[in-house]
PDB file of C-alpha atoms in Angstrom:
ATOM      1  CA  MET A   7      45.757   9.510 -20.415  1.00 44.00           C
ATOM      2  CA  ALA A   8      42.517   9.701 -18.666  1.00 44.00           C
ATOM      3  CA  THR A   9      42.418   7.750 -15.284  1.00 44.00           C
ATOM      4  CA  ASP A  10      39.253   6.670 -13.275  1.00 44.00           C
ATOM      5  CA  ARG A  11      39.099   8.966 -10.324  1.00 47.00           C
ATOM      6  CA  ASN A  12      36.444   7.466  -8.512  1.00 46.00           C
ATOM      7  CA  PRO A  13      37.923   5.507  -5.509  1.00 44.00           C
ATOM      8  CA  GLU A  14      34.575   3.264  -5.239  1.00 44.00           C
ATOM      9  CA  ARG A  15      35.307   2.251  -8.898  1.00 45.00           C
ATOM     10  CA  ALA A  16      38.731   1.728  -8.280  1.00 41.00           C
ATOM     11  CA  GLN A  17      38.613  -0.387  -5.320  1.00 44.00           C
ATOM     12  CA  GLY A  18      35.223  -2.431  -6.205  1.00 49.00           C
ATOM     13  CA  GLY A  19      34.900  -2.241 -10.159  1.00 49.00           C
ATOM     14  CA  LEU A  20      31.703  -0.454  -9.429  1.00 61.00           C
ATOM     15  CA  SER A  21      30.429   3.224  -9.588  1.00 77.00           C
ATOM     16  CA  SER A  22      28.307   4.769  -6.959  1.00 82.00           C
ATOM     17  CA  LEU A  23      25.658   4.417  -9.670  1.00 84.00           C
ATOM     18  CA  ASP A  24      26.304   0.842 -10.409  1.00 84.00           C
ATOM     19  CA  ARG A  25      25.894   0.107  -6.726  1.00 84.00           C
ATOM     20  CA  GLY A  26      22.953   2.217  -6.182  1.00 85.00           C
ATOM     21  CA  LEU A  27      21.084   0.524  -9.127  1.00 87.00           C
ATOM     22  CA  ARG A  28      22.109  -2.865  -7.585  1.00 89.00           C
ATOM     23  CA  VAL A  29      20.536  -2.036  -4.340  1.00 89.00           C
ATOM     24  CA  LEU A  30      17.269  -0.764  -6.126  1.00 84.00           C
ATOM     25  CA  THR A  31      17.203  -3.955  -8.036  1.00 85.00           C
ATOM     26  CA  PHE A  32      17.595  -5.960  -5.191  1.00 86.00           C
ATOM     27  CA  VAL A  33      14.845  -4.440  -3.015  1.00 82.00           C
ATOM     28  CA  GLN A  34      12.443  -4.403  -6.144  1.00 75.00           C
ATOM     29  CA  ASP A  35      13.071  -8.206  -7.034  1.00 75.00           C
ATOM     30  CA  ARG A  36      12.333  -9.191  -3.379  1.00 74.00           C
ATOM     31  CA  GLY A  37       9.287  -6.424  -2.539  1.00 68.00           C
ATOM     32  CA  GLN A  38      10.683  -5.881   1.126  1.00 70.00           C
ATOM     33  CA  VAL A  39      13.932  -6.413   2.660  1.00 80.00           C
ATOM     34  CA  ASP A  40      16.134  -5.021   5.288  1.00 85.00           C
ATOM     35  CA  VAL A  41      19.671  -3.344   5.228  1.00 88.00           C
ATOM     36  CA  ALA A  42      21.234  -6.685   6.362  1.00 90.00           C
ATOM     37  CA  GLU A  43      19.702  -8.639   3.724  1.00 89.00           C
ATOM     38  CA  ILE A  44      20.883  -6.022   1.059  1.00 91.00           C
ATOM     39  CA  ALA A  45      24.317  -6.175   2.476  1.00 91.00           C
ATOM     40  CA  ALA A  46      24.353 -10.139   2.465  1.00 91.00           C
ATOM     41  CA  GLY A  47      22.832 -10.521  -0.881  1.00 90.00           C
ATOM     42  CA  LEU A  48      24.948  -7.918  -2.779  1.00 90.00           C
ATOM     43  CA  ASP A  49      28.261  -8.858  -0.535  1.00 90.00           C
ATOM     44  CA  ILE A  50      28.868  -5.536   0.595  1.00 90.00           C
ATOM     45  CA  PRO A  51      29.759  -3.973   3.933  1.00 91.00           C
ATOM     46  CA  LEU A  52      26.661  -3.273   6.285  1.00 90.00           C
ATOM     47  CA  SER A  53      28.035   0.437   6.252  1.00 90.00           C
ATOM     48  CA  THR A  54      28.081   0.870   2.352  1.00 90.00           C
ATOM     49  CA  ALA A  55      24.504  -0.941   2.498  1.00 90.00           C
ATOM     50  CA  TYR A  56      23.121   1.887   5.021  1.00 88.00           C
ATOM     51  CA  ARG A  57      24.778   4.759   3.090  1.00 91.00           C
ATOM     52  CA  TYR A  58      23.042   3.720  -0.070  1.00 91.00           C
ATOM     53  CA  VAL A  59      19.748   3.091   1.444  1.00 89.00           C
ATOM     54  CA  GLN A  60      19.721   6.388   3.133  1.00 89.00           C
ATOM     55  CA  ARG A  61      20.236   8.290  -0.526  1.00 89.00           C
ATOM     56  CA  LEU A  62      17.786   6.256  -1.901  1.00 87.00           C
ATOM     57  CA  LYS A  63      15.198   7.146   0.799  1.00 83.00           C
ATOM     58  CA  ARG A  64      15.956  10.688   0.695  1.00 84.00           C
ATOM     59  CA  SER A  65      15.648  10.442  -3.185  1.00 81.00           C
ATOM     60  CA  GLY A  66      12.383   8.890  -2.929  1.00 77.00           C
ATOM     61  CA  PHE A  67      13.429   5.690  -4.387  1.00 81.00           C
ATOM     62  CA  LEU A  68      13.014   3.584  -1.193  1.00 82.00           C
ATOM     63  CA  VAL A  69      10.756   3.894   1.776  1.00 77.00           C
ATOM     64  CA  GLU A  70      10.807   2.280   5.158  1.00 77.00           C
ATOM     65  CA  VAL A  71       7.732   0.715   6.499  1.00 72.00           C
ATOM     66  CA  GLY A  72       8.165  -0.766   9.957  1.00 65.00           C
ATOM     67  CA  ASP A  73      11.621  -2.093   9.929  1.00 70.00           C
ATOM     68  CA  ARG A  74      11.449  -3.222   6.173  1.00 75.00           C
ATOM     69  CA  LEU A  75      12.533  -1.252   3.000  1.00 78.00           C
ATOM     70  CA  LEU A  76      10.391  -1.163  -0.102  1.00 74.00           C
ATOM     71  CA  PRO A  77      10.473   0.494  -3.574  1.00 74.00           C
ATOM     72  CA  GLY A  78       9.496   4.139  -3.259  1.00 70.00           C
ATOM     73  CA  GLU A  79       6.497   6.088  -5.096  1.00 62.00           C
ATOM     74  CA  ARG A  80       8.930   7.183  -7.596  1.00 62.00           C
ATOM     75  CA  LEU A  81       9.506   3.628  -9.173  1.00 57.00           C
ATOM     76  CA  THR A  82       5.867   3.416  -9.767  1.00 53.00           C
ATOM     77  CA  ASP A  83       4.505   6.526 -10.872  1.00 48.00           C
ATOM     78  CA  ARG A  84       0.912   6.207 -12.069  1.00 46.00           C
ATOM     79  CA  SER A  85       0.546   9.293 -13.863  1.00 43.00           C
ATOM     80  CA  SER A  86       3.199   9.216 -16.436  1.00 42.00           C
ATOM     81  CA  ASP A  87       1.544   7.249 -19.298  1.00 42.00           C
ATOM     82  CA  HIS A  88      -2.054   8.308 -18.884  1.00 41.00           C
ATOM     83  CA  PRO A  89      -3.742  11.675 -19.009  1.00 37.00           C
ATOM     84  CA  ASP A  90      -6.066  10.994 -16.036  1.00 50.00           C
ATOM     85  CA  HIS A  91      -4.503  10.316 -12.965  1.00 76.00           C
ATOM     86  CA  LEU A  92      -6.487   7.591 -10.584  1.00 84.00           C
ATOM     87  CA  VAL A  93      -6.825  10.723  -8.144  1.00 87.00           C
ATOM     88  CA  ASP A  94      -8.521  12.937 -10.627  1.00 88.00           C
ATOM     89  CA  VAL A  95     -10.947  10.177 -11.390  1.00 91.00           C
ATOM     90  CA  ALA A  96     -11.695   9.425  -7.725  1.00 93.00           C
ATOM     91  CA  ARG A  97     -11.984  12.874  -6.484  1.00 93.00           C
ATOM     92  CA  PRO A  98     -15.673  13.369  -6.723  1.00 95.00           C
ATOM     93  CA  MET A  99     -16.217  10.048  -4.884  1.00 96.00           C
ATOM     94  CA  LEU A 100     -13.996  11.159  -2.073  1.00 96.00           C
ATOM     95  CA  VAL A 101     -15.747  14.434  -1.944  1.00 96.00           C
ATOM     96  CA  ARG A 102     -19.112  13.012  -1.840  1.00 96.00           C
ATOM     97  CA  LEU A 103     -18.111  10.235   0.661  1.00 97.00           C
ATOM     98  CA  ARG A 104     -16.778  12.996   3.162  1.00 95.00           C
ATOM     99  CA  GLU A 105     -19.861  15.159   2.572  1.00 95.00           C
ATOM    100  CA  ALA A 106     -22.162  12.267   3.240  1.00 96.00           C
ATOM    101  CA  THR A 107     -20.872  10.992   6.246  1.00 95.00           C
ATOM    102  CA  GLY A 108     -18.815  13.631   7.873  1.00 93.00           C
ATOM    103  CA  LEU A 109     -15.984  11.097   8.064  1.00 95.00           C
ATOM    104  CA  THR A 110     -12.413  11.131   6.480  1.00 94.00           C
ATOM    105  CA  ALA A 111     -12.283   9.623   2.924  1.00 96.00           C
ATOM    106  CA  ALA A 112      -9.211   8.303   1.756  1.00 95.00           C
ATOM    107  CA  LEU A 113      -8.013   6.485  -1.461  1.00 95.00           C
ATOM    108  CA  SER A 114      -5.011   4.022  -0.943  1.00 94.00           C
ATOM    109  CA  VAL A 115      -3.031   1.874  -3.587  1.00 91.00           C
ATOM    110  CA  ARG A 116      -0.726  -1.297  -3.276  1.00 90.00           C
ATOM    111  CA  VAL A 117       3.061  -0.862  -4.015  1.00 82.00           C
ATOM    112  CA  HIS A 118       4.526  -4.041  -3.657  1.00 78.00           C
ATOM    113  CA  GLY A 119       4.267  -4.736  -0.148  1.00 83.00           C
ATOM    114  CA  ALA A 120       3.161  -1.603   1.124  1.00 87.00           C
ATOM    115  CA  ALA A 121       0.049   0.649   1.159  1.00 90.00           C
ATOM    116  CA  LEU A 122       0.476   4.193  -0.435  1.00 86.00           C
ATOM    117  CA  CYS A 123      -2.535   6.811   0.579  1.00 89.00           C
ATOM    118  CA  LEU A 124      -2.832   8.772  -2.679  1.00 86.00           C
ATOM    119  CA  ALA A 125      -5.515  11.036  -1.596  1.00 89.00           C
ATOM    120  CA  SER A 126      -7.853  11.810   1.365  1.00 91.00           C
ATOM    121  CA  ARG A 127     -10.431  14.265   2.147  1.00 91.00           C
ATOM    122  CA  ARG A 128     -10.248  15.068   5.843  1.00 86.00           C
ATOM    123  CA  SER A 129     -13.113  15.638   8.249  1.00 78.00           C
ATOM    124  CA  GLY A 130     -11.077  17.771  10.536  1.00 65.00           C
ATOM    125  CA  THR A 131     -11.770  15.372  13.523  1.00 56.00           C
ATOM    126  CA  GLY A 132      -9.552  12.846  14.952  1.00 52.00           C
ATOM    127  CA  SER A 133      -5.812  11.811  14.203  1.00 56.00           C
ATOM    128  CA  VAL A 134      -5.897  10.153  10.917  1.00 61.00           C
ATOM    129  CA  ALA A 135      -2.677   8.681   9.977  1.00 65.00           C
ATOM    130  CA  PHE A 136      -3.379   8.182   6.213  1.00 70.00           C
ATOM    131  CA  HIS A 137      -2.339  11.402   4.695  1.00 77.00           C
ATOM    132  CA  PRO A 138      -1.446  11.812   0.852  1.00 81.00           C
ATOM    133  CA  GLY A 139       1.943  10.339  -0.149  1.00 78.00           C
ATOM    134  CA  GLN A 140       2.453   8.633   3.535  1.00 81.00           C
ATOM    135  CA  VAL A 141       3.245   4.834   3.093  1.00 84.00           C
ATOM    136  CA  HIS A 142       2.273   2.449   5.446  1.00 88.00           C
ATOM    137  CA  THR A 143       2.219  -1.609   6.038  1.00 91.00           C
ATOM    138  CA  LEU A 144      -0.666  -3.641   4.335  1.00 94.00           C
ATOM    139  CA  TYR A 145      -2.144  -4.401   7.771  1.00 96.00           C
ATOM    140  CA  SER A 146      -2.321  -0.773   8.908  1.00 94.00           C
ATOM    141  CA  GLY A 147      -6.209  -0.937   9.413  1.00 96.00           C
ATOM    142  CA  ALA A 148      -8.755  -0.814   7.088  1.00 97.00           C
ATOM    143  CA  SER A 149      -7.418   1.721   4.769  1.00 96.00           C
ATOM    144  CA  ALA A 150      -4.998  -0.928   3.767  1.00 97.00           C
ATOM    145  CA  THR A 151      -6.238  -4.464   4.414  1.00 98.00           C
ATOM    146  CA  PRO A 152      -8.568  -4.707   1.598  1.00 98.00           C
ATOM    147  CA  LEU A 153      -5.590  -4.381  -0.767  1.00 97.00           C
ATOM    148  CA  LEU A 154      -3.711  -7.130   0.978  1.00 97.00           C
ATOM    149  CA  ALA A 155      -6.734  -9.460   1.084  1.00 98.00           C
ATOM    150  CA  MET A 156      -7.004  -8.994  -2.824  1.00 96.00           C
ATOM    151  CA  ALA A 157      -3.307  -9.110  -3.429  1.00 95.00           C
ATOM    152  CA  PRO A 158      -1.683 -12.095  -4.987  1.00 93.00           C
ATOM    153  CA  ALA A 159      -1.183 -15.161  -3.045  1.00 94.00           C
ATOM    154  CA  ALA A 160       2.737 -14.551  -2.681  1.00 91.00           C
ATOM    155  CA  VAL A 161       2.201 -10.960  -1.534  1.00 91.00           C
ATOM    156  CA  ARG A 162      -0.142 -12.157   1.294  1.00 94.00           C
ATOM    157  CA  ARG A 163       2.254 -14.821   2.374  1.00 93.00           C
ATOM    158  CA  GLN A 164       5.346 -12.404   2.476  1.00 88.00           C
ATOM    159  CA  VAL A 165       3.257 -10.157   4.829  1.00 92.00           C
ATOM    160  CA  ILE A 166       2.068 -12.638   7.202  1.00 94.00           C
ATOM    161  CA  GLU A 167       5.112 -14.798   7.178  1.00 91.00           C
ATOM    162  CA  GLY A 168       7.257 -11.434   7.846  1.00 86.00           C
ATOM    163  CA  ARG A 169       7.932  -9.755  10.621  1.00 85.00           C
ATOM    164  CA  LEU A 170       4.455  -7.794  11.790  1.00 90.00           C
ATOM    165  CA  HIS A 171       5.085  -4.408  13.543  1.00 90.00           C
ATOM    166  CA  ARG A 172       2.876  -3.997  16.461  1.00 91.00           C
ATOM    167  CA  TYR A 173       1.581  -0.485  16.228  1.00 92.00           C
ATOM    168  CA  THR A 174      -1.049  -1.028  19.227  1.00 94.00           C
ATOM    169  CA  ALA A 175      -2.382  -3.391  21.404  1.00 95.00           C
ATOM    170  CA  ALA A 176      -4.669  -4.098  18.631  1.00 95.00           C
ATOM    171  CA  THR A 177      -2.736  -4.719  15.911  1.00 96.00           C
ATOM    172  CA  PRO A 178      -2.984  -8.522  14.857  1.00 96.00           C
ATOM    173  CA  ASP A 179      -0.546 -11.370  14.759  1.00 96.00           C
ATOM    174  CA  ALA A 180      -0.175 -13.487  11.917  1.00 97.00           C
ATOM    175  CA  ALA A 181      -2.756 -15.747  12.705  1.00 97.00           C
ATOM    176  CA  GLN A 182      -5.485 -13.342  13.354  1.00 97.00           C
ATOM    177  CA  LEU A 183      -4.153 -11.552  10.027  1.00 98.00           C
ATOM    178  CA  ARG A 184      -4.893 -14.487   8.137  1.00 97.00           C
ATOM    179  CA  ARG A 185      -8.355 -14.863   9.563  1.00 98.00           C
ATOM    180  CA  GLU A 186      -9.175 -11.399   8.876  1.00 98.00           C
ATOM    181  CA  LEU A 187      -7.933 -11.561   5.368  1.00 98.00           C
ATOM    182  CA  GLU A 188     -10.022 -14.417   4.652  1.00 98.00           C
ATOM    183  CA  LEU A 189     -12.853 -12.526   6.142  1.00 98.00           C
ATOM    184  CA  ILE A 190     -12.416  -9.706   3.712  1.00 98.00           C
ATOM    185  CA  ARG A 191     -12.143 -11.787   0.777  1.00 97.00           C
ATOM    186  CA  ARG A 192     -15.418 -13.474   1.769  1.00 97.00           C
ATOM    187  CA  GLN A 193     -17.512 -10.458   2.657  1.00 96.00           C
ATOM    188  CA  GLY A 194     -15.954  -7.624   0.620  1.00 97.00           C
ATOM    189  CA  TYR A 195     -15.098  -5.192   3.055  1.00 98.00           C
ATOM    190  CA  HIS A 196     -13.266  -4.543   6.535  1.00 98.00           C
ATOM    191  CA  VAL A 197     -13.792  -2.908   9.840  1.00 97.00           C
ATOM    192  CA  THR A 198     -10.802  -2.212  11.883  1.00 97.00           C
ATOM    193  CA  ARG A 199     -10.174  -0.522  15.168  1.00 95.00           C
ATOM    194  CA  GLY A 200      -7.097   0.789  16.580  1.00 94.00           C
ATOM    195  CA  TRP A 201      -5.003  -1.237  14.353  1.00 96.00           C
ATOM    196  CA  LEU A 202      -2.499   1.725  13.552  1.00 92.00           C
ATOM    197  CA  THR A 203      -3.601   4.414  15.546  1.00 92.00           C
ATOM    198  CA  PRO A 204      -5.236   4.208  19.008  1.00 92.00           C
ATOM    199  CA  GLY A 205      -8.689   5.569  19.174  1.00 92.00           C
ATOM    200  CA  MET A 206      -9.137   5.472  15.468  1.00 93.00           C
ATOM    201  CA  SER A 207     -11.309   3.163  13.509  1.00 94.00           C
ATOM    202  CA  ALA A 208     -12.037   2.524   9.820  1.00 95.00           C
ATOM    203  CA  VAL A 209     -14.092   0.722   7.196  1.00 97.00           C
ATOM    204  CA  GLY A 210     -12.751  -0.155   3.934  1.00 98.00           C
ATOM    205  CA  VAL A 211     -13.606  -1.606   0.540  1.00 98.00           C
ATOM    206  CA  PRO A 212     -11.435  -3.016  -2.435  1.00 98.00           C
ATOM    207  CA  VAL A 213     -12.067  -1.541  -5.945  1.00 96.00           C
ATOM    208  CA  VAL A 214     -11.717  -4.136  -8.593  1.00 93.00           C
ATOM    209  CA  VAL A 215     -11.221  -3.609 -12.286  1.00 89.00           C
ATOM    210  CA  GLY A 216     -10.800  -5.997 -14.868  1.00 83.00           C
ATOM    211  CA  GLY A 217     -10.301  -8.844 -12.161  1.00 85.00           C
ATOM    212  CA  ARG A 218      -7.691  -6.986 -10.152  1.00 88.00           C
ATOM    213  CA  CYS A 219      -7.710  -4.924  -6.908  1.00 92.00           C
ATOM    214  CA  LEU A 220      -6.689  -1.393  -8.167  1.00 91.00           C
ATOM    215  CA  CYS A 221      -7.252   0.477  -4.931  1.00 94.00           C
ATOM    216  CA  ALA A 222      -9.174   0.784  -1.833  1.00 97.00           C
ATOM    217  CA  LEU A 223     -11.707   3.428  -0.530  1.00 98.00           C
ATOM    218  CA  SER A 224     -11.878   3.767   3.301  1.00 97.00           C
ATOM    219  CA  LEU A 225     -13.780   6.004   5.605  1.00 96.00           C
ATOM    220  CA  VAL A 226     -12.054   6.851   9.010  1.00 95.00           C
ATOM    221  CA  ALA A 227     -13.007   8.528  12.248  1.00 93.00           C
ATOM    222  CA  ALA A 228     -12.561   8.336  15.798  1.00 92.00           C
ATOM    223  CA  ASP A 229     -13.486   5.362  17.685  1.00 90.00           C
ATOM    224  CA  ASN A 230     -16.743   6.909  19.155  1.00 90.00           C
ATOM    225  CA  ALA A 231     -18.217   7.820  15.708  1.00 90.00           C
ATOM    226  CA  LEU A 232     -18.108   3.946  14.607  1.00 90.00           C
ATOM    227  CA  ALA A 233     -18.524   2.570  18.245  1.00 88.00           C
ATOM    228  CA  ASP A 234     -21.894   1.244  17.288  1.00 92.00           C
ATOM    229  CA  PRO A 235     -21.424  -1.904  15.362  1.00 90.00           C
ATOM    230  CA  ALA A 236     -24.325  -1.046  13.055  1.00 94.00           C
ATOM    231  CA  VAL A 237     -22.706   2.201  11.999  1.00 93.00           C
ATOM    232  CA  PRO A 238     -19.901   0.449   9.594  1.00 93.00           C
ATOM    233  CA  LEU A 239     -22.870  -1.533   8.159  1.00 93.00           C
ATOM    234  CA  ARG A 240     -24.878   1.767   7.362  1.00 95.00           C
ATOM    235  CA  LEU A 241     -21.671   3.300   5.594  1.00 97.00           C
ATOM    236  CA  LEU A 242     -21.230   0.332   3.577  1.00 97.00           C
ATOM    237  CA  PRO A 243     -23.760   1.058   0.796  1.00 97.00           C
ATOM    238  CA  LEU A 244     -21.840   4.370   0.182  1.00 98.00           C
ATOM    239  CA  LEU A 245     -18.482   3.118   0.115  1.00 98.00           C
ATOM    240  CA  ARG A 246     -19.658   0.246  -2.164  1.00 98.00           C
ATOM    241  CA  GLN A 247     -21.745   2.693  -4.490  1.00 98.00           C
ATOM    242  CA  ALA A 248     -18.261   4.927  -4.650  1.00 98.00           C
ATOM    243  CA  ALA A 249     -16.449   1.860  -5.289  1.00 98.00           C
ATOM    244  CA  GLY A 250     -18.554   0.870  -8.178  1.00 97.00           C
ATOM    245  CA  GLU A 251     -18.796   4.357  -9.694  1.00 97.00           C
ATOM    246  CA  LEU A 252     -14.890   4.682  -9.586  1.00 95.00           C
ATOM    247  CA  ALA A 253     -14.434   1.033 -10.950  1.00 94.00           C
ATOM    248  CA  ALA A 254     -17.174   1.870 -13.865  1.00 94.00           C
ATOM    249  CA  ARG A 255     -15.126   5.005 -14.923  1.00 91.00           C
ATOM    250  CA  LEU A 256     -11.774   3.421 -15.175  1.00 85.00           C
ATOM    251  CA  PRO A 257     -10.739   1.629 -18.307  1.00 76.00           C
ATOM    252  CA  ARG A 258     -11.199  -2.183 -18.328  1.00 70.00           C
ATOM    253  CA  ASP A 259      -7.500  -2.215 -19.961  1.00 68.00           C
ATOM    254  CA  LEU A 260      -5.725  -0.661 -17.321  1.00 64.00           C
ATOM    255  CA  PRO A 261      -2.531   1.384 -18.130  1.00 60.00           C
ATOM    256  CA  ALA A 262       0.512  -0.658 -16.981  1.00 58.00           C
ATOM    257  CA  ALA A 263       1.375   2.287 -14.648  1.00 55.00           C
ATOM    258  CA  TRP A 264      -1.843   1.869 -12.637  1.00 60.00           C
ATOM    259  CA  VAL A 265      -1.371  -1.741 -11.637  1.00 64.00           C
ATOM    260  CA  PRO A 266       0.478  -2.844  -8.951  1.00 66.00           C
ATOM    261  CA  PRO A 267       3.763  -4.043 -10.172  1.00 59.00           C
ATOM    262  CA  ASP A 268       3.301  -7.723  -9.103  1.00 62.00           C
ATOM    263  CA  ALA A 269      -0.579  -8.014  -9.882  1.00 55.00           C
ATOM    264  CA  VAL A 270       0.018 -11.068 -12.106  1.00 45.00           C
ATOM    265  CA  SER A 271      -2.657 -13.761 -12.662  1.00 41.00           C
ATOM    266  CA  GLU A 272      -2.536 -16.515 -10.329  1.00 44.00           C
ATOM    267  CA  GLY A 273      -5.850 -18.069 -10.985  1.00 39.00           C
ATOM    268  CA  THR A 274      -9.527 -16.832 -11.053  1.00 35.00           C
ATOM    269  CA  ASP A 275      -9.469 -17.012  -7.169  1.00 45.00           C
ATOM    270  CA  GLU A 276      -6.755 -14.541  -6.663  1.00 46.00           C
ATOM    271  CA  GLN A 277      -8.509 -11.446  -7.712  1.00 47.00           C
ATOM    272  CA  GLN A 278     -12.307 -12.204  -7.444  1.00 45.00           C
ATOM    273  CA  ASP A 279     -14.545  -9.215  -7.354  1.00 43.00           C
ATOM    274  CA  PRO A 280     -16.021  -9.631  -3.861  1.00 43.00           C
ATOM    275  CA  ALA A 281     -19.256  -8.497  -5.227  1.00 40.00           C
ATOM    276  CA  SER A 282     -19.530 -11.688  -7.209  1.00 39.00           C
ATOM    277  CA  GLU A 283     -18.976 -13.749  -4.380  1.00 41.00           C
TER     278      GLU A 283
END
């Protein structure tokens, strides 16, 4: 007679796979959590929660941003059900932005409560934190903040009311971040200085398709390159032109895998195209 030799199943009635799936489901349902919340929510020992979290992080199913855990890129693969990956469509715009400005151009998307850099064209100067495949908080400078500003209200509240990691002295607190997000939604772009990396500045714009913010385009450089307040304003037409061209090349009926997992319609004011304001 066959016997179950899995001690975890024998003791707790759940296999390792079952537990791992429960952890993943818990994180996906909440967007971002810490290990203690997982342990309490699933009624498992903290040491067990840590063990599963480490396995899932190594496998790419979870990522850690600041002190919070979020669903990883492997849970939101944007290439699986469409022949053209967003990166392929955006590549010519990134190349032109870098060539026209001499600055690093970046493409980022929102994955639940985090910003994922999909692609960049580096200028070779400065210490740029946004590299392809890297995940950051949604307040990590202007490569990410347009995504947060155009996200559903529930996502904005979750970030603002959560624990904001202070990367530098310039990283905003909740009150300042709320004001900055309102500014982005009003003017359709954002300029940040040293929010993520000391000595680095960025200017970014959202790319809105079919009423949803699909991604953001940004230019990143050392502070001295953007020190004059007039410089970001001179870069804006280039960024907006690239964003408009990218939006025009994308299908209005976006493949489900390209849309942020929780980007549901919450009213016309939630995902309004800033160009129409």
